[in-house]
Amino acid sequence: MKTNFWTLYFRMFYKPKSTFEIIFESNKALKYGFFAFLIPSLGYTLFYIMAYFVGGSPSTFKPWLAIPIEEYFKYDIILSFPGYYLSWIGASVTVYLLSRLMNGKSKFDNILAIIGFGIGIATWSSLLHDLTDAFLSVIGVIDMREYEQLLNEPTFWRGLLWSLYTIYFFWFLTLFTIGIKKAQGFSLFKSILIALVGLFTFQFILLIFIR
């Protein structure tokens, strides 16, 4: 089977277990993991460009960094890539160290691929929604500031957003678990536990930089 990145990337949506096997055997796990994490980092850079262009800003969220809330989307155009990069590395190091403490034998490159593909695939559950509302705002179909308010009120749109966040959480957890279990040969329980710690590490670091 061909092992080019795009073939493996799209295959990860419907055959993650066997796709991880191919990646681990390819000797290109680091490269593929890097390419996979690039997709959401570039996607959210595009989102923040469009959001800033239409004058959007977080409606209730207070940034952790000392950034004026009305300028938040402008700064995130620059912070999106480093935020995702540090989150990818931080989560990978955490998962690798925990795995080693539990006698895992897999290479660090494989862990970088697991976290990279988890990020690169599962983030679509939120990215598709965000890119769509930003694009509709750019072409004048909706007003982003009004839509941001609807997301924070008891409306259908907030229900949709929380449904997407639920998918986001379980999709991340599933891909991380499958990859860790396959790479390390751990039990399902141990794999889920390490995956949870990796997911929380990833999300905590990311929230420092972007919404």
PDB file of C-alpha atoms in Angstrom:
ATOM      1  CA  MET A   1       0.000   0.000   0.000  1.00  0.00           C
ATOM      2  CA  LYS A   2       1.176   3.525  -0.772  1.00  0.00           C
ATOM      3  CA  THR A   3       2.294   5.453   2.280  1.00  0.00           C
ATOM      4  CA  ASN A   4       2.020   9.026   1.079  1.00  0.00           C
ATOM      5  CA  PHE A   5       0.673  11.432   3.654  1.00  0.00           C
ATOM      6  CA  TRP A   6      -2.689  12.284   2.081  1.00  0.00           C
ATOM      7  CA  THR A   7      -3.631   8.645   1.568  1.00  0.00           C
ATOM      8  CA  LEU A   8      -2.939   7.927   5.229  1.00  0.00           C
ATOM      9  CA  TYR A   9      -4.595  11.138   6.401  1.00  0.00           C
ATOM     10  CA  PHE A  10      -7.944  10.398   4.765  1.00  0.00           C
ATOM     11  CA  ARG A  11      -7.708   6.718   5.689  1.00  0.00           C
ATOM     12  CA  MET A  12      -7.390   7.731   9.344  1.00  0.00           C
ATOM     13  CA  PHE A  13     -11.040   8.893   9.292  1.00  0.00           C
ATOM     14  CA  TYR A  14     -12.409   5.384   8.811  1.00  0.00           C
ATOM     15  CA  LYS A  15      -9.588   2.888   9.545  1.00  0.00           C
ATOM     16  CA  PRO A  16      -7.497   4.445  12.322  1.00  0.00           C
ATOM     17  CA  LYS A  17      -6.103   1.219  13.808  1.00  0.00           C
ATOM     18  CA  SER A  18      -4.652  -0.210  10.604  1.00  0.00           C
ATOM     19  CA  THR A  19      -3.559   3.257   9.481  1.00  0.00           C
ATOM     20  CA  PHE A  20      -1.526   3.719  12.651  1.00  0.00           C
ATOM     21  CA  GLU A  21       0.083   0.334  11.956  1.00  0.00           C
ATOM     22  CA  ILE A  22       1.138   1.509   8.496  1.00  0.00           C
ATOM     23  CA  ILE A  23       2.494   4.789   9.888  1.00  0.00           C
ATOM     24  CA  PHE A  24       4.539   3.033  12.592  1.00  0.00           C
ATOM     25  CA  GLU A  25       6.077   0.703   9.987  1.00  0.00           C
ATOM     26  CA  SER A  26       6.801   3.463   7.465  1.00  0.00           C
ATOM     27  CA  ASN A  27       9.798   5.085   9.230  1.00  0.00           C
ATOM     28  CA  LYS A  28       8.116   8.417   8.457  1.00  0.00           C
ATOM     29  CA  ALA A  29       6.031   8.762  11.600  1.00  0.00           C
ATOM     30  CA  LEU A  30       7.610  12.073  12.624  1.00  0.00           C
ATOM     31  CA  LYS A  31       7.090  13.655   9.221  1.00  0.00           C
ATOM     32  CA  TYR A  32       3.511  12.436   8.935  1.00  0.00           C
ATOM     33  CA  GLY A  33       2.665  13.553  12.463  1.00  0.00           C
ATOM     34  CA  PHE A  34       4.060  17.011  11.736  1.00  0.00           C
ATOM     35  CA  PHE A  35       2.039  17.348   8.536  1.00  0.00           C
ATOM     36  CA  ALA A  36      -1.123  16.200  10.331  1.00  0.00           C
ATOM     37  CA  PHE A  37      -0.870  18.795  13.103  1.00  0.00           C
ATOM     38  CA  LEU A  38      -0.197  21.503  10.499  1.00  0.00           C
ATOM     39  CA  ILE A  39      -3.696  21.133   9.033  1.00  0.00           C
ATOM     40  CA  PRO A  40      -5.697  22.488  12.024  1.00  0.00           C
ATOM     41  CA  SER A  41      -3.022  25.072  12.854  1.00  0.00           C
ATOM     42  CA  LEU A  42      -3.284  26.500   9.338  1.00  0.00           C
ATOM     43  CA  GLY A  43      -7.055  26.080   9.369  1.00  0.00           C
ATOM     44  CA  TYR A  44      -7.404  28.148  12.521  1.00  0.00           C
ATOM     45  CA  THR A  45      -4.972  30.736  11.181  1.00  0.00           C
ATOM     46  CA  LEU A  46      -7.365  31.145   8.251  1.00  0.00           C
ATOM     47  CA  PHE A  47     -10.315  31.332  10.662  1.00  0.00           C
ATOM     48  CA  TYR A  48      -8.710  34.130  12.685  1.00  0.00           C
ATOM     49  CA  ILE A  49      -7.831  36.055   9.527  1.00  0.00           C
ATOM     50  CA  MET A  50     -11.478  35.974   8.429  1.00  0.00           C
ATOM     51  CA  ALA A  51     -12.794  36.623  11.952  1.00  0.00           C
ATOM     52  CA  TYR A  52     -10.556  39.656  12.393  1.00  0.00           C
ATOM     53  CA  PHE A  53     -11.495  40.938   8.923  1.00  0.00           C
ATOM     54  CA  VAL A  54     -15.191  41.077   9.895  1.00  0.00           C
ATOM     55  CA  GLY A  55     -14.492  42.650  13.289  1.00  0.00           C
ATOM     56  CA  GLY A  56     -15.204  39.594  15.412  1.00  0.00           C
ATOM     57  CA  SER A  57     -14.079  39.071  18.999  1.00  0.00           C
ATOM     58  CA  PRO A  58     -14.899  36.614  21.815  1.00  0.00           C
ATOM     59  CA  SER A  59     -18.220  37.577  23.388  1.00  0.00           C
ATOM     60  CA  THR A  60     -17.781  36.194  26.911  1.00  0.00           C
ATOM     61  CA  PHE A  61     -14.388  34.511  26.955  1.00  0.00           C
ATOM     62  CA  LYS A  62     -11.615  36.399  28.758  1.00  0.00           C
ATOM     63  CA  PRO A  63      -8.192  35.647  27.209  1.00  0.00           C
ATOM     64  CA  TRP A  64      -5.575  34.163  29.510  1.00  0.00           C
ATOM     65  CA  LEU A  65      -2.877  36.225  27.825  1.00  0.00           C
ATOM     66  CA  ALA A  66      -2.830  39.979  28.420  1.00  0.00           C
ATOM     67  CA  ILE A  67      -4.464  40.783  25.076  1.00  0.00           C
ATOM     68  CA  PRO A  68      -7.278  43.344  24.649  1.00  0.00           C
ATOM     69  CA  ILE A  69     -10.382  41.298  23.869  1.00  0.00           C
ATOM     70  CA  GLU A  70     -11.251  43.445  20.840  1.00  0.00           C
ATOM     71  CA  GLU A  71      -7.775  42.683  19.418  1.00  0.00           C
ATOM     72  CA  TYR A  72      -7.818  39.018  20.351  1.00  0.00           C
ATOM     73  CA  PHE A  73      -8.486  37.585  16.897  1.00  0.00           C
ATOM     74  CA  LYS A  74      -5.747  39.746  15.358  1.00  0.00           C
ATOM     75  CA  TYR A  75      -3.126  38.336  17.730  1.00  0.00           C
ATOM     76  CA  ASP A  76      -4.355  34.795  17.223  1.00  0.00           C
ATOM     77  CA  ILE A  77      -3.483  35.026  13.544  1.00  0.00           C
ATOM     78  CA  ILE A  78       0.108  34.917  14.778  1.00  0.00           C
ATOM     79  CA  LEU A  79      -0.423  32.691  17.824  1.00  0.00           C
ATOM     80  CA  SER A  80      -2.341  29.871  16.145  1.00  0.00           C
ATOM     81  CA  PHE A  81       0.666  27.999  14.759  1.00  0.00           C
ATOM     82  CA  PRO A  82       2.907  28.252  17.861  1.00  0.00           C
ATOM     83  CA  GLY A  83      -0.078  27.389  20.062  1.00  0.00           C
ATOM     84  CA  TYR A  84      -0.753  24.179  18.158  1.00  0.00           C
ATOM     85  CA  TYR A  85       2.943  23.380  17.889  1.00  0.00           C
ATOM     86  CA  LEU A  86       3.556  23.649  21.634  1.00  0.00           C
ATOM     87  CA  SER A  87       0.357  21.714  22.352  1.00  0.00           C
ATOM     88  CA  TRP A  88       1.445  18.926  20.000  1.00  0.00           C
ATOM     89  CA  ILE A  89       4.913  18.708  21.543  1.00  0.00           C
ATOM     90  CA  GLY A  90       3.668  19.058  25.123  1.00  0.00           C
ATOM     91  CA  ALA A  91       1.039  16.339  24.782  1.00  0.00           C
ATOM     92  CA  SER A  92       3.476  14.039  22.971  1.00  0.00           C
ATOM     93  CA  VAL A  93       6.161  14.409  25.650  1.00  0.00           C
ATOM     94  CA  THR A  94       3.589  13.776  28.395  1.00  0.00           C
ATOM     95  CA  VAL A  95       2.227  10.637  26.704  1.00  0.00           C
ATOM     96  CA  TYR A  96       5.752   9.381  25.970  1.00  0.00           C
ATOM     97  CA  LEU A  97       6.970   9.857  29.551  1.00  0.00           C
ATOM     98  CA  LEU A  98       3.875   8.223  31.038  1.00  0.00           C
ATOM     99  CA  SER A  99       4.225   5.327  28.626  1.00  0.00           C
ATOM    100  CA  ARG A 100       7.885   4.845  29.543  1.00  0.00           C
ATOM    101  CA  LEU A 101       7.017   4.870  33.243  1.00  0.00           C
ATOM    102  CA  MET A 102       4.568   2.061  32.476  1.00  0.00           C
ATOM    103  CA  ASN A 103       7.218   0.120  30.518  1.00  0.00           C
ATOM    104  CA  GLY A 104       6.087   1.187  27.073  1.00  0.00           C
ATOM    105  CA  LYS A 105       8.620   0.504  24.325  1.00  0.00           C
ATOM    106  CA  SER A 106       7.418   2.615  21.383  1.00  0.00           C
ATOM    107  CA  LYS A 107       9.622   5.281  19.804  1.00  0.00           C
ATOM    108  CA  PHE A 108       8.954   8.956  20.439  1.00  0.00           C
ATOM    109  CA  ASP A 109       8.382   9.449  16.695  1.00  0.00           C
ATOM    110  CA  ASN A 110       5.371   7.146  16.917  1.00  0.00           C
ATOM    111  CA  ILE A 111       3.923   9.153  19.808  1.00  0.00           C
ATOM    112  CA  LEU A 112       4.368  12.367  17.802  1.00  0.00           C
ATOM    113  CA  ALA A 113       2.423  10.706  14.984  1.00  0.00           C
ATOM    114  CA  ILE A 114      -0.370   9.571  17.334  1.00  0.00           C
ATOM    115  CA  ILE A 115      -0.835  13.047  18.805  1.00  0.00           C
ATOM    116  CA  GLY A 116      -0.360  14.743  15.433  1.00  0.00           C
ATOM    117  CA  PHE A 117      -3.016  12.668  13.708  1.00  0.00           C
ATOM    118  CA  GLY A 118      -5.340  12.912  16.700  1.00  0.00           C
ATOM    119  CA  ILE A 119      -5.113  16.693  16.467  1.00  0.00           C
ATOM    120  CA  GLY A 120      -5.225  16.742  12.680  1.00  0.00           C
ATOM    121  CA  ILE A 121      -8.362  14.602  12.422  1.00  0.00           C
ATOM    122  CA  ALA A 122     -10.475  15.270  15.529  1.00  0.00           C
ATOM    123  CA  THR A 123     -10.127  19.059  15.318  1.00  0.00           C
ATOM    124  CA  TRP A 124     -12.375  19.012  12.251  1.00  0.00           C
ATOM    125  CA  SER A 125     -15.332  18.608  14.630  1.00  0.00           C
ATOM    126  CA  SER A 126     -14.842  22.248  15.665  1.00  0.00           C
ATOM    127  CA  LEU A 127     -12.827  23.633  12.739  1.00  0.00           C
ATOM    128  CA  LEU A 128     -15.485  22.971  10.104  1.00  0.00           C
ATOM    129  CA  HIS A 129     -18.053  24.908  12.142  1.00  0.00           C
ATOM    130  CA  ASP A 130     -15.685  27.811  12.824  1.00  0.00           C
ATOM    131  CA  LEU A 131     -14.508  28.146   9.230  1.00  0.00           C
ATOM    132  CA  THR A 132     -18.099  28.049   8.017  1.00  0.00           C
ATOM    133  CA  ASP A 133     -19.365  30.814  10.306  1.00  0.00           C
ATOM    134  CA  ALA A 134     -16.274  32.953   9.584  1.00  0.00           C
ATOM    135  CA  PHE A 135     -16.742  32.537   5.819  1.00  0.00           C
ATOM    136  CA  LEU A 136     -20.463  33.318   6.033  1.00  0.00           C
ATOM    137  CA  SER A 137     -19.564  36.455   7.977  1.00  0.00           C
ATOM    138  CA  VAL A 138     -17.024  37.522   5.343  1.00  0.00           C
ATOM    139  CA  ILE A 139     -19.573  37.237   2.533  1.00  0.00           C
ATOM    140  CA  GLY A 140     -22.212  39.028   4.609  1.00  0.00           C
ATOM    141  CA  VAL A 141     -24.664  36.196   5.232  1.00  0.00           C
ATOM    142  CA  ILE A 142     -24.371  36.420   9.031  1.00  0.00           C
ATOM    143  CA  ASP A 143     -22.972  38.870  11.561  1.00  0.00           C
ATOM    144  CA  MET A 144     -20.188  37.218  13.545  1.00  0.00           C
ATOM    145  CA  ARG A 145     -20.730  39.305  16.678  1.00  0.00           C
ATOM    146  CA  GLU A 146     -24.429  38.440  16.779  1.00  0.00           C
ATOM    147  CA  TYR A 147     -23.633  34.785  16.137  1.00  0.00           C
ATOM    148  CA  GLU A 148     -21.090  34.774  18.982  1.00  0.00           C
ATOM    149  CA  GLN A 149     -23.834  36.018  21.288  1.00  0.00           C
ATOM    150  CA  LEU A 150     -26.191  33.245  20.145  1.00  0.00           C
ATOM    151  CA  LEU A 151     -23.534  30.677  21.008  1.00  0.00           C
ATOM    152  CA  ASN A 152     -23.635  31.873  24.603  1.00  0.00           C
ATOM    153  CA  GLU A 153     -27.423  31.905  24.995  1.00  0.00           C
ATOM    154  CA  PRO A 154     -29.901  28.989  25.304  1.00  0.00           C
ATOM    155  CA  THR A 155     -30.441  28.645  21.539  1.00  0.00           C
ATOM    156  CA  PHE A 156     -30.233  25.875  18.961  1.00  0.00           C
ATOM    157  CA  TRP A 157     -26.807  27.191  17.977  1.00  0.00           C
ATOM    158  CA  ARG A 158     -25.388  26.746  21.474  1.00  0.00           C
ATOM    159  CA  GLY A 159     -26.770  23.209  21.495  1.00  0.00           C
ATOM    160  CA  LEU A 160     -25.060  22.581  18.163  1.00  0.00           C
ATOM    161  CA  LEU A 161     -21.790  23.981  19.493  1.00  0.00           C
ATOM    162  CA  TRP A 162     -21.843  21.786  22.598  1.00  0.00           C
ATOM    163  CA  SER A 163     -22.674  18.756  20.464  1.00  0.00           C
ATOM    164  CA  LEU A 164     -19.618  19.489  18.336  1.00  0.00           C
ATOM    165  CA  TYR A 165     -17.475  19.884  21.461  1.00  0.00           C
ATOM    166  CA  THR A 166     -18.704  16.501  22.704  1.00  0.00           C
ATOM    167  CA  ILE A 167     -17.719  14.901  19.395  1.00  0.00           C
ATOM    168  CA  TYR A 168     -14.396  16.758  19.648  1.00  0.00           C
ATOM    169  CA  PHE A 169     -13.630  15.269  23.062  1.00  0.00           C
ATOM    170  CA  PHE A 170     -14.549  11.676  22.247  1.00  0.00           C
ATOM    171  CA  TRP A 171     -12.924  11.740  18.799  1.00  0.00           C
ATOM    172  CA  PHE A 172      -9.660  12.943  20.313  1.00  0.00           C
ATOM    173  CA  LEU A 173      -9.856  10.380  23.094  1.00  0.00           C
ATOM    174  CA  THR A 174     -10.641   7.556  20.671  1.00  0.00           C
ATOM    175  CA  LEU A 175      -7.769   8.306  18.284  1.00  0.00           C
ATOM    176  CA  PHE A 176      -5.261   8.833  21.085  1.00  0.00           C
ATOM    177  CA  THR A 177      -6.360   5.583  22.747  1.00  0.00           C
ATOM    178  CA  ILE A 178      -6.206   3.526  19.548  1.00  0.00           C
ATOM    179  CA  GLY A 179      -2.754   4.866  18.697  1.00  0.00           C
ATOM    180  CA  ILE A 180      -1.316   4.391  22.196  1.00  0.00           C
ATOM    181  CA  LYS A 181      -2.742   0.882  22.534  1.00  0.00           C
ATOM    182  CA  LYS A 182      -1.336  -0.136  19.164  1.00  0.00           C
ATOM    183  CA  ALA A 183       2.074   1.458  19.688  1.00  0.00           C
ATOM    184  CA  GLN A 184       2.656   0.363  23.284  1.00  0.00           C
ATOM    185  CA  GLY A 185       0.640  -2.852  23.537  1.00  0.00           C
ATOM    186  CA  PHE A 186      -1.063  -1.592  26.700  1.00  0.00           C
ATOM    187  CA  SER A 187      -4.451  -2.697  27.978  1.00  0.00           C
ATOM    188  CA  LEU A 188      -7.471  -0.674  26.939  1.00  0.00           C
ATOM    189  CA  PHE A 189      -7.833   0.853  30.423  1.00  0.00           C
ATOM    190  CA  LYS A 190      -4.189   1.941  30.601  1.00  0.00           C
ATOM    191  CA  SER A 191      -4.364   3.343  27.055  1.00  0.00           C
ATOM    192  CA  ILE A 192      -7.492   5.365  27.867  1.00  0.00           C
ATOM    193  CA  LEU A 193      -5.896   6.738  31.033  1.00  0.00           C
ATOM    194  CA  ILE A 194      -2.764   7.904  29.205  1.00  0.00           C
ATOM    195  CA  ALA A 195      -4.880   9.262  26.348  1.00  0.00           C
ATOM    196  CA  LEU A 196      -6.924  11.348  28.793  1.00  0.00           C
ATOM    197  CA  VAL A 197      -3.809  12.873  30.322  1.00  0.00           C
ATOM    198  CA  GLY A 198      -2.461  13.602  26.838  1.00  0.00           C
ATOM    199  CA  LEU A 199      -5.741  15.208  25.780  1.00  0.00           C
ATOM    200  CA  PHE A 200      -5.924  17.436  28.859  1.00  0.00           C
ATOM    201  CA  THR A 201      -2.285  18.446  28.367  1.00  0.00           C
ATOM    202  CA  PHE A 202      -2.942  19.340  24.745  1.00  0.00           C
ATOM    203  CA  GLN A 203      -6.075  21.333  25.535  1.00  0.00           C
ATOM    204  CA  PHE A 204      -4.571  23.170  28.519  1.00  0.00           C
ATOM    205  CA  ILE A 205      -1.580  24.410  26.509  1.00  0.00           C
ATOM    206  CA  LEU A 206      -3.768  25.336  23.541  1.00  0.00           C
ATOM    207  CA  LEU A 207      -6.135  27.411  25.676  1.00  0.00           C
ATOM    208  CA  ILE A 208      -3.209  29.578  26.779  1.00  0.00           C
ATOM    209  CA  PHE A 209      -2.816  30.780  23.202  1.00  0.00           C
ATOM    210  CA  ILE A 210      -6.156  30.500  21.438  1.00  0.00           C
ATOM    211  CA  ARG A 211      -9.842  30.344  22.284  1.00  0.00           C
TER     212      ARG A 211
END
